[in-house]
């Protein structure tokens, strides 16, 4: 390959633009590079979550009955509320990107902050949901053992009873009062089923907390970009940071759009 | 701009009209320590990697020495069983994740990728520096795990041993690998975007040097494979710390799932290690044969094909785990098909040399070594893809020999070829050809002495990862250990003559080999801080050695 001593003639005009990094020739090149970089990053993220989705798929297939059972113990209403909140936040993010493209600096900042607000609402709901999960003993950690197996069987029975005489809801008494610690009827099958449900909750907590972690990172980044937006750093010439944080945020939303049916609607869908 | 003439040779002194060494370059424009540690210049970042991975290589090499010394005698006398496990684990982890994976991409890739495509830098210079520090932090965490007492699971971390039974510092090591994994992802991301968006005018995809194609394919693999190992190690960490059982059969988990996830990354990872070498060898062979690469398009596509195939063969590491025989048959077939693009490359190198005017400079000698060793490594891979044979050979020394032929004989030989090849560009100095050739020769001989006996040992049934063995295996093991000491000399020699050359070597001109790519034709040696005086414009395919005089413009 050889070069002639021509030079590029047309890279002069933007050359001194304040937003153009020295190693790019044009703003357009810089924008394309940033956008492609973000898409490549999201591709990595897809595979990052992909490992968990693969694990989910395999165990969902192996232990489908118990996964459905377990799924019924999640709160669909809270999950659905959060889905709506997150979709709203995607809308406000899209508006922020639009405003940055049309040069409305203040509204760019505002929509970004509103996006953070919806995000915080989501995590607030999630916090109460996790707390509830904790209270009804869905945590899959080290203390998922012994009486929790019974609890599991017990909860299952109570659900069935509830279905039987429709309408009358039964408040669950403490399982300790109902089943002795070494209840013999459960046997090895009960223990296995309990472990399978435990895997479901393990995946539920891993996936939702990894998702929440991405939201936290998002808050920081959106916050920084909102600050710069208020400073008037973005213009129709240069808005790729806003666009890229938008891509990131939509990605985080889409992950949730997959998590919601896989985790929450699974049991309902299977007709329980 | 291009001041090359065909007659230039490495030994030629800098002629008067070549004033490159006087001028400001990326090495001498700022000498402060901080200007190195906080540099955003891809060339300096490449050198930071060079120094760090060399230290890691020395450490990994010392551990290999300990392992080989233990195996000198049938009895376990030098190391305790447990220490032995920790030594080979540390050796594997350091060599793979902290040396080989960053080697060509992070050192040569960083240094020459922008030069080869006529760019001022990679697309994201700050991200590039962040990658380096992630690598550094990952190394520190991994070394901490070793200092605390090490890890005894093997580099493969198989569950349930790693998740339930091992009492070593698995979680700390997993964190280190997680961090270094992100360094690898970000480097890959940076390079993918750089190749797509930073090529200079006229440099179309099919005018790219083949090294760029290889680096590009590698980067895609880094981008797609590494997150999977990251999340897998994450799950392993969760399992160990929270006592849950995602891979623990007692708790309903599946240990084989770990192997699937692990190899989904780690098979492609072996291509992260070898692919850059394959591209680099094409550059070296073409340059020192003064001939255009035979079958340019096919070689470019074969790099992509290897990257794609690399993702669909992982279960060939699991033929003995009881996976479904139908799955095993499919994976066996697919594995065979990887040999096709690899074979195409070997034939292309031979055809490139055929009829060329070959000069036997040090990089070329390393490339010859590469050719022989990579071919043996690849062919023995076919033995292992054969289901019946693999049942016998799996987890024996045959495997150890196979992957060392590829990863050490192939990837590291290629890396050494690259370091020697671009040394005049990197430092502006020439190294001693005598010592260079000698080290290439000694490495080749030492390598074969070390690893060929291991094929036989494995065939005879000596399992890997044991610190003792039956008496009848001793002769071959003595061969292997003796060979390892020769190999060590081969590797240590450049650590003396290269620094000597850096300080006292003769000055190199901008294109001592008469190469045709932009890194040689359009930059000084060493390059200026922003690489090119003017953005180059490319008007033809690479490796046009004959049209050279016509196209070169000197001034
Ligand atoms: C023609 C190409 C190749 C074929 C057909 C092939 C085939 C195989 C097979 C079937 C195995 C599994 C054997 C077993 O565990 O029983 C294996 C192991 C291995 N191969 Fe290859 N291989 C090829 C190229 C490579 C390359 C290019 C590399 C690295 C740069 C590599 C590195 C390894 C490693 C590291 C292992 C062992 C992993 C471990 O168990 O620790 N192979 N190869
Ligand atoms: Cu493999």
Short mmCIF file of C-alpha atoms in Angstrom, two decimals, chain A residues 108-200:
data_model
loop_
_atom_site.label_atom_id
_atom_site.label_comp_id
_atom_site.label_asym_id
_atom_site.label_seq_id
_atom_site.Cartn_x
_atom_site.Cartn_y
_atom_site.Cartn_z
CA UNK A 108 -32.51 18.31 27.64
CA UNK A 109 -31.38 18.66 31.23
CA UNK A 110 -34.94 18.56 32.56
CA UNK A 111 -35.96 15.45 30.70
CA UNK A 112 -32.78 13.76 31.88
CA UNK A 113 -33.56 14.60 35.48
CA UNK A 114 -37.12 13.39 35.04
CA UNK A 115 -35.70 10.15 33.68
CA UNK A 116 -33.63 9.78 36.83
CA UNK A 117 -36.75 10.47 38.84
CA UNK A 118 -38.63 7.61 37.17
CA UNK A 119 -35.59 5.41 37.62
CA UNK A 120 -35.54 6.17 41.32
CA UNK A 121 -39.24 5.40 41.51
CA UNK A 122 -38.54 2.03 39.94
CA UNK A 123 -35.84 1.26 42.47
CA UNK A 124 -38.11 2.44 45.28
CA UNK A 125 -40.78 -0.02 44.25
CA UNK A 126 -38.09 -2.65 43.85
CA UNK A 127 -36.84 -1.96 47.34
CA UNK A 128 -40.24 -2.63 48.88
CA UNK A 129 -40.70 -5.63 46.71
CA UNK A 130 -37.38 -7.14 47.78
CA UNK A 131 -38.25 -6.42 51.38
CA UNK A 132 -41.52 -8.24 50.92
CA UNK A 133 -39.70 -11.14 49.27
CA UNK A 134 -37.41 -11.24 52.26
CA UNK A 135 -40.34 -11.29 54.66
CA UNK A 136 -42.03 -14.17 52.95
CA UNK A 137 -38.69 -16.00 52.98
CA UNK A 138 -37.80 -16.14 49.34
CA UNK A 139 -34.12 -15.37 49.92
CA UNK A 140 -32.12 -18.25 48.43
CA UNK A 141 -29.03 -17.71 50.61
CA UNK A 142 -27.35 -19.93 53.20
CA UNK A 143 -30.37 -20.08 55.52
CA UNK A 144 -32.61 -21.56 52.86
CA UNK A 145 -32.75 -24.93 54.60
CA UNK A 146 -34.63 -27.04 57.10
CA UNK A 147 -37.84 -25.37 58.03
CA UNK A 148 -37.88 -23.36 54.87
CA UNK A 149 -38.50 -26.55 52.97
CA UNK A 150 -41.59 -27.00 55.06
CA UNK A 151 -42.49 -23.43 54.58
CA UNK A 152 -42.31 -23.98 50.91
CA UNK A 153 -44.58 -26.99 50.97
CA UNK A 154 -46.83 -25.22 53.33
CA UNK A 155 -47.13 -22.14 51.17
CA UNK A 156 -47.90 -24.36 48.22
CA UNK A 157 -50.69 -26.09 50.13
CA UNK A 158 -52.13 -22.80 51.29
CA UNK A 159 -52.19 -21.57 47.71
CA UNK A 160 -54.07 -24.67 46.65
CA UNK A 161 -56.58 -24.28 49.47
CA UNK A 162 -57.06 -20.72 48.46
CA UNK A 163 -57.83 -21.77 44.94
CA UNK A 164 -60.18 -24.42 46.17
CA UNK A 165 -62.55 -22.20 48.05
CA UNK A 166 -62.21 -19.27 45.71
CA UNK A 167 -62.50 -15.81 47.04
CA UNK A 168 -61.72 -16.54 50.67
CA UNK A 169 -58.14 -15.59 51.07
CA UNK A 170 -56.23 -17.29 53.82
CA UNK A 171 -53.71 -15.27 55.74
CA UNK A 172 -50.78 -17.61 56.19
CA UNK A 173 -49.98 -18.47 59.78
CA UNK A 174 -46.36 -18.98 60.73
CA UNK A 175 -45.32 -22.39 59.39
CA UNK A 176 -43.58 -23.21 62.64
CA UNK A 177 -46.98 -23.37 64.27
CA UNK A 178 -48.33 -25.67 61.65
CA UNK A 179 -45.53 -28.01 60.64
CA UNK A 180 -42.99 -29.51 63.02
CA UNK A 181 -39.32 -28.99 62.08
CA UNK A 182 -38.80 -32.59 61.07
CA UNK A 183 -42.05 -33.18 59.31
CA UNK A 184 -41.70 -36.62 57.73
CA UNK A 185 -44.17 -36.29 54.90
CA UNK A 186 -41.98 -34.11 52.78
CA UNK A 187 -39.28 -36.63 52.01
CA UNK A 188 -36.57 -36.36 49.40
CA UNK A 189 -38.93 -35.08 46.74
CA UNK A 190 -39.99 -32.16 48.84
CA UNK A 191 -36.38 -31.26 49.46
CA UNK A 192 -35.52 -31.45 45.78
CA UNK A 193 -38.46 -29.31 44.85
CA UNK A 194 -37.50 -26.81 47.44
CA UNK A 195 -34.00 -26.61 45.93
CA UNK A 196 -35.41 -26.13 42.48
CA UNK A 197 -37.54 -23.25 43.63
CA UNK A 198 -34.47 -21.91 45.34
CA UNK A 199 -32.64 -21.84 42.01
CA UNK A 200 -35.48 -19.79 40.59
#
